[in-house]
mmCIF file of C-alpha atoms in Angstrom:
data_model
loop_
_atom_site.group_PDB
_atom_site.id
_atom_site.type_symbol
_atom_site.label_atom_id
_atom_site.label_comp_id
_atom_site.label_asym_id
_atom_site.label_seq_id
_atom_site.Cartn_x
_atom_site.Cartn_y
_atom_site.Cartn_z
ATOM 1 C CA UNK A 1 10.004 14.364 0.003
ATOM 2 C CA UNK A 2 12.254 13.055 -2.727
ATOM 3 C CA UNK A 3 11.190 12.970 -6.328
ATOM 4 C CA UNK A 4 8.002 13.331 -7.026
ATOM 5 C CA UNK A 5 5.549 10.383 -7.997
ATOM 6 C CA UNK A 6 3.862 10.543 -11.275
ATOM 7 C CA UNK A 7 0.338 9.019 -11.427
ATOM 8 C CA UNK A 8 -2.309 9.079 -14.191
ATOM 9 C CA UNK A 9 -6.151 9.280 -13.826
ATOM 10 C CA UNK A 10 -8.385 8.470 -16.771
ATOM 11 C CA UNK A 11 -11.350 10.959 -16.366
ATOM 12 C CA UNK A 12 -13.818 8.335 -14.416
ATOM 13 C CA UNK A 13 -11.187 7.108 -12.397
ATOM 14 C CA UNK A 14 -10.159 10.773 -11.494
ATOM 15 C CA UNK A 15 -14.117 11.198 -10.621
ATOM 16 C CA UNK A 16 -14.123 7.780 -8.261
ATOM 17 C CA UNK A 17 -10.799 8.387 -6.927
ATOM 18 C CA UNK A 18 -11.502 11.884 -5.615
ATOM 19 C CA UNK A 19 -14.727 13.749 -6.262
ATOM 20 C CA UNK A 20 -17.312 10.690 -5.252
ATOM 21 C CA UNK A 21 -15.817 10.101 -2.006
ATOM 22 C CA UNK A 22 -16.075 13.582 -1.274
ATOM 23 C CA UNK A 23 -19.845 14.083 -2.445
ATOM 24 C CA UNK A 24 -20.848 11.181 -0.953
ATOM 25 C CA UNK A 25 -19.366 12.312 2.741
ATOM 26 C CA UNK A 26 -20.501 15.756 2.278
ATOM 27 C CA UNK A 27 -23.797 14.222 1.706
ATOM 28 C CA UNK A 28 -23.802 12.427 4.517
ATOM 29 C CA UNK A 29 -22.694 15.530 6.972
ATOM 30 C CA UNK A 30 -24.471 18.095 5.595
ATOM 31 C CA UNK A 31 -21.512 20.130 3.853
ATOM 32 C CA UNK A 32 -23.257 23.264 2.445
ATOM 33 C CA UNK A 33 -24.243 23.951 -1.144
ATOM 34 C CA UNK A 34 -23.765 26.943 -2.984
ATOM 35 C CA UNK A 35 -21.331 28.786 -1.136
ATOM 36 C CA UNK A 36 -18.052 30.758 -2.449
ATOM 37 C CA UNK A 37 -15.071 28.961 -2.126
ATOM 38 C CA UNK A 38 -11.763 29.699 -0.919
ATOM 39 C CA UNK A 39 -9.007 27.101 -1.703
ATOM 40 C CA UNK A 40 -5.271 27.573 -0.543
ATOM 41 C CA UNK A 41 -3.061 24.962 -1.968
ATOM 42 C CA UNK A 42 -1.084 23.551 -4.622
ATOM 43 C CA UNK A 43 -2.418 24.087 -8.725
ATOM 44 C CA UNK A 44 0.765 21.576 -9.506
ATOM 45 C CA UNK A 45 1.846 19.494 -9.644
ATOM 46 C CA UNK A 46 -0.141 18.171 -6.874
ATOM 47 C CA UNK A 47 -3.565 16.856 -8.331
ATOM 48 C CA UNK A 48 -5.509 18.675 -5.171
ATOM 49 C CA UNK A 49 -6.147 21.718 -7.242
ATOM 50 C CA UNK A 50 -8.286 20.691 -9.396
ATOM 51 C CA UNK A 51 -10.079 18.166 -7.547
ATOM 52 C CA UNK A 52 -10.816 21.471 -5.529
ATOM 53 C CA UNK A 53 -12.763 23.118 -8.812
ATOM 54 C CA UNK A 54 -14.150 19.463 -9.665
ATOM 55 C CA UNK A 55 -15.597 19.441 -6.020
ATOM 56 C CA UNK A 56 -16.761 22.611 -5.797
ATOM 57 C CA UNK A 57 -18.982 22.482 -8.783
ATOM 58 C CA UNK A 58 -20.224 19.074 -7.720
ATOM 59 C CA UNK A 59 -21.922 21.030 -4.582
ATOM 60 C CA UNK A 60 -23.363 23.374 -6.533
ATOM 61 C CA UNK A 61 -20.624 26.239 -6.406
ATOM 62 C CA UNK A 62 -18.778 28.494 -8.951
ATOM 63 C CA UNK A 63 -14.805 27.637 -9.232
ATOM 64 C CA UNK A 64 -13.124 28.157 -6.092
ATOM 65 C CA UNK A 65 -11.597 31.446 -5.430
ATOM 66 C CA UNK A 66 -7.645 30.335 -4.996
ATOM 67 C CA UNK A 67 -4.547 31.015 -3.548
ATOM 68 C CA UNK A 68 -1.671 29.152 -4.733
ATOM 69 C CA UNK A 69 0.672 27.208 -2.331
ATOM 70 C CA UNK A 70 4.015 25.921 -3.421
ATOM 71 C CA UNK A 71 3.559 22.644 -0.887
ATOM 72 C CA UNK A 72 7.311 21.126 -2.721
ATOM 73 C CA UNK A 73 8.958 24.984 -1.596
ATOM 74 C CA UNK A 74 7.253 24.910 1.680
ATOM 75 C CA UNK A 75 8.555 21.268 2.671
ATOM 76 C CA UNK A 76 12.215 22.711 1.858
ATOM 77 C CA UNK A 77 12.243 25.074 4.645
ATOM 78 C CA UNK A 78 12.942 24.158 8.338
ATOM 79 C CA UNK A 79 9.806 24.753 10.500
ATOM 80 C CA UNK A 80 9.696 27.960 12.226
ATOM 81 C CA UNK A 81 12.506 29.771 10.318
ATOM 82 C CA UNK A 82 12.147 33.209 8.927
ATOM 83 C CA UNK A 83 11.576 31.877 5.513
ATOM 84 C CA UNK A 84 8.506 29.842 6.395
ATOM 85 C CA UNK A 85 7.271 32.527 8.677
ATOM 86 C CA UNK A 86 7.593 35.341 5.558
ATOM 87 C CA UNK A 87 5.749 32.397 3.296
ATOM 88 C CA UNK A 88 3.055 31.774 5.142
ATOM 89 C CA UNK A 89 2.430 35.412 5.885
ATOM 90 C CA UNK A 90 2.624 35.607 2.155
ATOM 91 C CA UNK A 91 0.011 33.329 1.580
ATOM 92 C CA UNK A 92 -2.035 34.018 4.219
ATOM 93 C CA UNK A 93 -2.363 38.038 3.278
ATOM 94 C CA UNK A 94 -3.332 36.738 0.069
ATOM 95 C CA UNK A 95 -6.195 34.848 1.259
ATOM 96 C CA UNK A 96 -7.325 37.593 3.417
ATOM 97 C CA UNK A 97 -7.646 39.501 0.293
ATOM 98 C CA UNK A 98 -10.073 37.567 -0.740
ATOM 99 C CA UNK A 99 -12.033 37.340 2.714
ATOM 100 C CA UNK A 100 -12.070 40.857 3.002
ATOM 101 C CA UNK A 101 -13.596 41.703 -0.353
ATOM 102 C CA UNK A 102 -15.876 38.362 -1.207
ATOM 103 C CA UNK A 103 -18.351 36.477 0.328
ATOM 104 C CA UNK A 104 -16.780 33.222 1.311
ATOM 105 C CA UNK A 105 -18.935 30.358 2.885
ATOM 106 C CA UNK A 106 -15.997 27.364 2.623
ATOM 107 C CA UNK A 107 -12.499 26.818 3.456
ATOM 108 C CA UNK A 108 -10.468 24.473 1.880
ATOM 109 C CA UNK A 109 -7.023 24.633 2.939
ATOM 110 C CA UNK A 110 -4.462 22.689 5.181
ATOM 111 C CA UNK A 111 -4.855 22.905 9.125
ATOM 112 C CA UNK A 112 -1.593 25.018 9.477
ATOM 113 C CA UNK A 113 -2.923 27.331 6.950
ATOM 114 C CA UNK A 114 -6.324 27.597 8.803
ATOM 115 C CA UNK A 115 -4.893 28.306 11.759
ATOM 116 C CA UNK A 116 -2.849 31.025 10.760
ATOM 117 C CA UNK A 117 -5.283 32.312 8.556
ATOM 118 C CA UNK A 118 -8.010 31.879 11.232
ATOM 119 C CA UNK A 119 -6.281 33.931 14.030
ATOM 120 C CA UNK A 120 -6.396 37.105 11.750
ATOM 121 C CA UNK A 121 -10.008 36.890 10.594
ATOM 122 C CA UNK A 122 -12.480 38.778 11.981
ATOM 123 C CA UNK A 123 -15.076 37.077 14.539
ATOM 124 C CA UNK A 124 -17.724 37.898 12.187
ATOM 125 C CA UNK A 125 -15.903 36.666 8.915
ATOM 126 C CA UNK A 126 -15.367 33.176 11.125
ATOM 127 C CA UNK A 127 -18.825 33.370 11.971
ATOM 128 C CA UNK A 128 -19.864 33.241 8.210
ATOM 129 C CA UNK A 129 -18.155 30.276 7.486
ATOM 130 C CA UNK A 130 -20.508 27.092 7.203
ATOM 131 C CA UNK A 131 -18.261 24.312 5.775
ATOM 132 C CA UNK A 132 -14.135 23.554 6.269
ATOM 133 C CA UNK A 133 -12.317 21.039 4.130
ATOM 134 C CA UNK A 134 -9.063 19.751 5.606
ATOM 135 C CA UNK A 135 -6.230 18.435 3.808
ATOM 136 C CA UNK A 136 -2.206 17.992 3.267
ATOM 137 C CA UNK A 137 -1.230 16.982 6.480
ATOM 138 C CA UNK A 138 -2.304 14.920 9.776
ATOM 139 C CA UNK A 139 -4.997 16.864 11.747
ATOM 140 C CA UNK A 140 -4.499 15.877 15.016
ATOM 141 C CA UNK A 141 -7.684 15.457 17.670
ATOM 142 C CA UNK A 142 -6.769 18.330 19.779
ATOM 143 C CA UNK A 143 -6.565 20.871 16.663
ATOM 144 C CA UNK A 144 -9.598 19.990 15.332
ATOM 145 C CA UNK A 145 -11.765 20.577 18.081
ATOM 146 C CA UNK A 146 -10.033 23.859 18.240
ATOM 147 C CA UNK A 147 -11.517 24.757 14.623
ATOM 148 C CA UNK A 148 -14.876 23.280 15.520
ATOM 149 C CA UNK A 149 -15.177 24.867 18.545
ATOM 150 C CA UNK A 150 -13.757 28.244 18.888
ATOM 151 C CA UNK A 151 -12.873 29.010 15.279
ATOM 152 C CA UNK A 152 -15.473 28.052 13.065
ATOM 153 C CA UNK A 153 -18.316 26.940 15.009
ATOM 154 C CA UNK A 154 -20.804 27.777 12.143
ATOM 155 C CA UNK A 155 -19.276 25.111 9.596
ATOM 156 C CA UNK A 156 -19.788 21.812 8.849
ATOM 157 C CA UNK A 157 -16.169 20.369 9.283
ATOM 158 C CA UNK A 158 -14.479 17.550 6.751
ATOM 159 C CA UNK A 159 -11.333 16.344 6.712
ATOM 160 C CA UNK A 160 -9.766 13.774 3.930
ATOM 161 C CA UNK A 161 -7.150 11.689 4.207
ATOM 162 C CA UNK A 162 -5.098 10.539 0.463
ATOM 163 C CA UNK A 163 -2.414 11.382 -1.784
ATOM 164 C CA UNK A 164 -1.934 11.756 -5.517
ATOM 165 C CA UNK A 165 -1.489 7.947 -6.364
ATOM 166 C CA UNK A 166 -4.498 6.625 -4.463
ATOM 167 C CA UNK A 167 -7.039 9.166 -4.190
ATOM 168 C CA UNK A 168 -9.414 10.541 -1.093
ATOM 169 C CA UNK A 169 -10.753 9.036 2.251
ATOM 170 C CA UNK A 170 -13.041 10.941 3.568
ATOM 171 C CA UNK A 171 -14.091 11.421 7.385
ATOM 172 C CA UNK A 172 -17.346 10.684 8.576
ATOM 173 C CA UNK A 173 -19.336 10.974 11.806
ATOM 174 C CA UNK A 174 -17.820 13.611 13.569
ATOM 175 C CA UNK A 175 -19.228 13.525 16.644
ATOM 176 C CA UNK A 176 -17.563 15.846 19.239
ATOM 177 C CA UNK A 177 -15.489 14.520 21.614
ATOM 178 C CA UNK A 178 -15.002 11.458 18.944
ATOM 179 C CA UNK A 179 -11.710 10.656 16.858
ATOM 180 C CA UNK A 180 -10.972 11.432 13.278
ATOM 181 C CA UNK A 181 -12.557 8.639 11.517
ATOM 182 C CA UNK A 182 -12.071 7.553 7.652
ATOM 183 C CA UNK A 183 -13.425 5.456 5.297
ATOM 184 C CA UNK A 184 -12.336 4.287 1.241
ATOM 185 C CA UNK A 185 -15.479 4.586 -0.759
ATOM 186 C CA UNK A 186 -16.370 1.890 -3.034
ATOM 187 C CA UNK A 187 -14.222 -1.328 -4.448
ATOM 188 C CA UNK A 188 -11.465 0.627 -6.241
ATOM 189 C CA UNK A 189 -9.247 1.208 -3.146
ATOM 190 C CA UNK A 190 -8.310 -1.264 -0.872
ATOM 191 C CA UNK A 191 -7.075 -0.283 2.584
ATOM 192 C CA UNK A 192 -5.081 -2.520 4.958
ATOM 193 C CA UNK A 193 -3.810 -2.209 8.801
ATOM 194 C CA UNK A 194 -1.206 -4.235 9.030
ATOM 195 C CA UNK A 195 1.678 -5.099 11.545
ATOM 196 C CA UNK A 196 4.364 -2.630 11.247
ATOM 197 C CA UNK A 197 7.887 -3.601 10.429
ATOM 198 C CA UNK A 198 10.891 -1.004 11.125
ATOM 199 C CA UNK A 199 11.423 2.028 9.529
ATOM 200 C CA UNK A 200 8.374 2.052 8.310
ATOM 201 C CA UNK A 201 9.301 -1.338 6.151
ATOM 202 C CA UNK A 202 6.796 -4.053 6.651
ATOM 203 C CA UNK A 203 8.399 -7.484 6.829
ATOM 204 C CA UNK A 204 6.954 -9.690 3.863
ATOM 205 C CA UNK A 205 5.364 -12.438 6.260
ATOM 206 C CA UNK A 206 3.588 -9.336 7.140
ATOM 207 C CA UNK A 207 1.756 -8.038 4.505
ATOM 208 C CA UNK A 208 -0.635 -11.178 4.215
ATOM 209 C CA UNK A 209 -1.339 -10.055 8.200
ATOM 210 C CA UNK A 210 -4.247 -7.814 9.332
ATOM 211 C CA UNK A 211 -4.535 -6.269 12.707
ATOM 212 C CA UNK A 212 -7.653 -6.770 14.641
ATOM 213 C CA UNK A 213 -10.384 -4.073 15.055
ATOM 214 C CA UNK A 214 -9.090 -1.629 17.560
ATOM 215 C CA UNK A 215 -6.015 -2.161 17.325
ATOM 216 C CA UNK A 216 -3.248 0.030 15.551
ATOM 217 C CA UNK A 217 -1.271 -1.021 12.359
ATOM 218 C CA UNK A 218 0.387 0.405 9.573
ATOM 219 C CA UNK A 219 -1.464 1.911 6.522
ATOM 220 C CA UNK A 220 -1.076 -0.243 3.111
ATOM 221 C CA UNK A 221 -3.087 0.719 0.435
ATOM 222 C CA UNK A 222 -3.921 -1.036 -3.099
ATOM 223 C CA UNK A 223 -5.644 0.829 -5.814
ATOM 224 C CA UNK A 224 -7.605 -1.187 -8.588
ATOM 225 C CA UNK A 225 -8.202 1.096 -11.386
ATOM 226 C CA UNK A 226 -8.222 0.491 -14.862
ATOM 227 C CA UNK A 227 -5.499 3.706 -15.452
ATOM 228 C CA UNK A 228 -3.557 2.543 -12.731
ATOM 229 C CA UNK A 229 -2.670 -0.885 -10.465
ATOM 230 C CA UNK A 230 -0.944 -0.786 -7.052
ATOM 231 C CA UNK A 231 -0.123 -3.638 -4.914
ATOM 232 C CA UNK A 232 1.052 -3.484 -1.529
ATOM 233 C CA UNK A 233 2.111 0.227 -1.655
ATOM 234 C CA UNK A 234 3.395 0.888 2.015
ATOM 235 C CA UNK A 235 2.297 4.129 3.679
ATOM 236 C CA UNK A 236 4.218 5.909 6.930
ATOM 237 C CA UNK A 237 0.915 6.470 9.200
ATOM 238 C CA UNK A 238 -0.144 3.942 11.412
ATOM 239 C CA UNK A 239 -4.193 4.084 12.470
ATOM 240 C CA UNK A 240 -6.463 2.349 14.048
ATOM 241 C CA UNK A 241 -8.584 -0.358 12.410
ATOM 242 C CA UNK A 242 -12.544 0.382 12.939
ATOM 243 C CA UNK A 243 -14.925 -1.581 10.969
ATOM 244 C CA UNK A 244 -17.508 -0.193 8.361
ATOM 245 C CA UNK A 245 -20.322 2.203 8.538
ATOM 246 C CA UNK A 246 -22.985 0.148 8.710
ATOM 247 C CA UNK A 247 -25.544 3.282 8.241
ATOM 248 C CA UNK A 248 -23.628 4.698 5.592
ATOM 249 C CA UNK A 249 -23.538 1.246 3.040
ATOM 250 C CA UNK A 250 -25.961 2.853 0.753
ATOM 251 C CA UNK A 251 -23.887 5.757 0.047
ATOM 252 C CA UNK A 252 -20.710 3.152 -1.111
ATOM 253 C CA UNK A 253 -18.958 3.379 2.537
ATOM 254 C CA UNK A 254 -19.012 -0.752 2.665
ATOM 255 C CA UNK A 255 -14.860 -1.345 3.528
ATOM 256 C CA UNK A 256 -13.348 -1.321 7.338
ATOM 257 C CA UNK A 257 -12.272 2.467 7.974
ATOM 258 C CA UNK A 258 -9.235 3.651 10.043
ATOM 259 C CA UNK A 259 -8.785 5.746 12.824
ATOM 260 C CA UNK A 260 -6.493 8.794 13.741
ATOM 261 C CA UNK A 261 -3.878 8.222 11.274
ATOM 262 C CA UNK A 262 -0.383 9.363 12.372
ATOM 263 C CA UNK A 263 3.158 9.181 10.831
ATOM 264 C CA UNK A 264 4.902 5.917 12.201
ATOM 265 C CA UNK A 265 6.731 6.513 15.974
ATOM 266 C CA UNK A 266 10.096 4.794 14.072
ATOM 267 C CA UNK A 267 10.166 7.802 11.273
ATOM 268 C CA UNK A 268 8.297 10.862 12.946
ATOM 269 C CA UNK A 269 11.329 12.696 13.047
ATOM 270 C CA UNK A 270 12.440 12.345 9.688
ATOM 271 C CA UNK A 271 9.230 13.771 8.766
ATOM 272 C CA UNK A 272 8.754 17.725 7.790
ATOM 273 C CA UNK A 273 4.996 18.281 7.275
ATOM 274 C CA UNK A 274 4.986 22.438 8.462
ATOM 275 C CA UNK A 275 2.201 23.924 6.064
ATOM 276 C CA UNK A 276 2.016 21.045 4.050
#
């Protein structure tokens, strides 16, 4: 919340910030080509919209079929009340629409919005889904093996972790019963675990400090881009440090990953996440 951050992407930064990363993990898990797409989130400002289209054509697929999702309206209403209920009804007729009348193969969407959206397709329309993309907010280990398991047990399941300013993490190696694992791609993004300080505020001794591999810390991130430097810019998950993918180093995945991010235990409640 609060006022939004402005961030600028030359076009090849905009590619290595959030297309590669995704290519190169749907690569790796087998994410399907040539499907229809169905993408439920944000066209602005949020830059998430058209990474969608940039993504999609990358794997070989028309632009998305979309649904627009105010994610800045969304986070203004209380979780649960009437007037998130009616919106995500709203939204979610929408993208039934398009389920009912198109042949749609992926999902991209946030994991409240699946859910929903989920419970009132058909078993056969679930059934033709081969490939989910997750973003907007924390999946949690539980959910997830809800949508690989009962929902969409077809698809080939990803799930990115990133914002606006820095870009995409994608998952890799989903193994079933294994945790949500992520990974920066490449030497433009630098991701740190480090001690957390209170309220989310890391004490400056601190941030030269790096927890050790399985152990939890507190999500700093520096980007290195020509259009854009970031030092030190603080993040309010905590995950668990997990070193790099070893098989994977050919594909650009050479950086320690992270583990089950969450929002910090000192500012969890002053958090509203809901559909977005």
């Amino acid at each position: 919340m609060g006022t939004p951050k402005i961030a600028a992407f030359s076009k090849e930064d905009f590619r290595h910030a959030f297309i590669e990363p995704f290519v190169k993990a749907a690569k790796a898990m087998g994410f399907p080509l040539r499907e229809n797409w169905l993408f439920i989130g944000p066209s602005g400002p949020h830059i998430i919209g058209k990474a969608a289209r940039a993504c999609a054509h990358r794997m070989k697929s028309m632009d998305p079929f979309a649904v627009d999702f105010d994610a800045r309206w969304a986070k203004k209403m209380k979780p649960g009340s009437i007037g998130q209920l009616r919106y995500l009804e709203h939204v979610v007729l929408q993208a039934l629409g398009v389920i009912n009348t198109q042949d749609i193969g992926v999902l991209f969407a946030t994991p409240a919005i699946l859910g929903a959206l989920g419970e009132r397709m058909t078993v056969v329309q679930r059934l033709r889904i081969k490939g989910v993309h997750y973003g907007g907010v924390a999946l949690t280990r539980r959910r997830y093996e809800e949508f690989r398991t009962r929902m969409f047990p077809n698809a080939v399941h990803l799930s990115g972790y990133g914002n606006t300013l820095f870009g995409m993490c994608p998952e890799l190696f989903h193994a079933q019963p294994r945790p949500i694992d992520y990974y920066p791609h490449g030497n433009r993004l630098l991701i740190r675990l480090i001690p957390p300080g209170g309220n989310g505020i890391p004490d400056k001794e601190k941030l030269g400090e790096i927890v050790d591999y399985g152990e939890r810390g507190q999500i700093i991130f520096h980007r290195l881009d020509p259009s854009g430097l970031i030092i030190n810019m603080c993040e309010r998950d905590c995950a668990e440090r997990i070193p790099p993918p070893k098989a994977l180093e050919h594909l650009g995945f050479r950086q320690d990953g992270f583990r089950q991010p969450e929002p910090l235990p000192d500012i969890t409640k002053e958090l509203r996440t809901g559909l977005y």
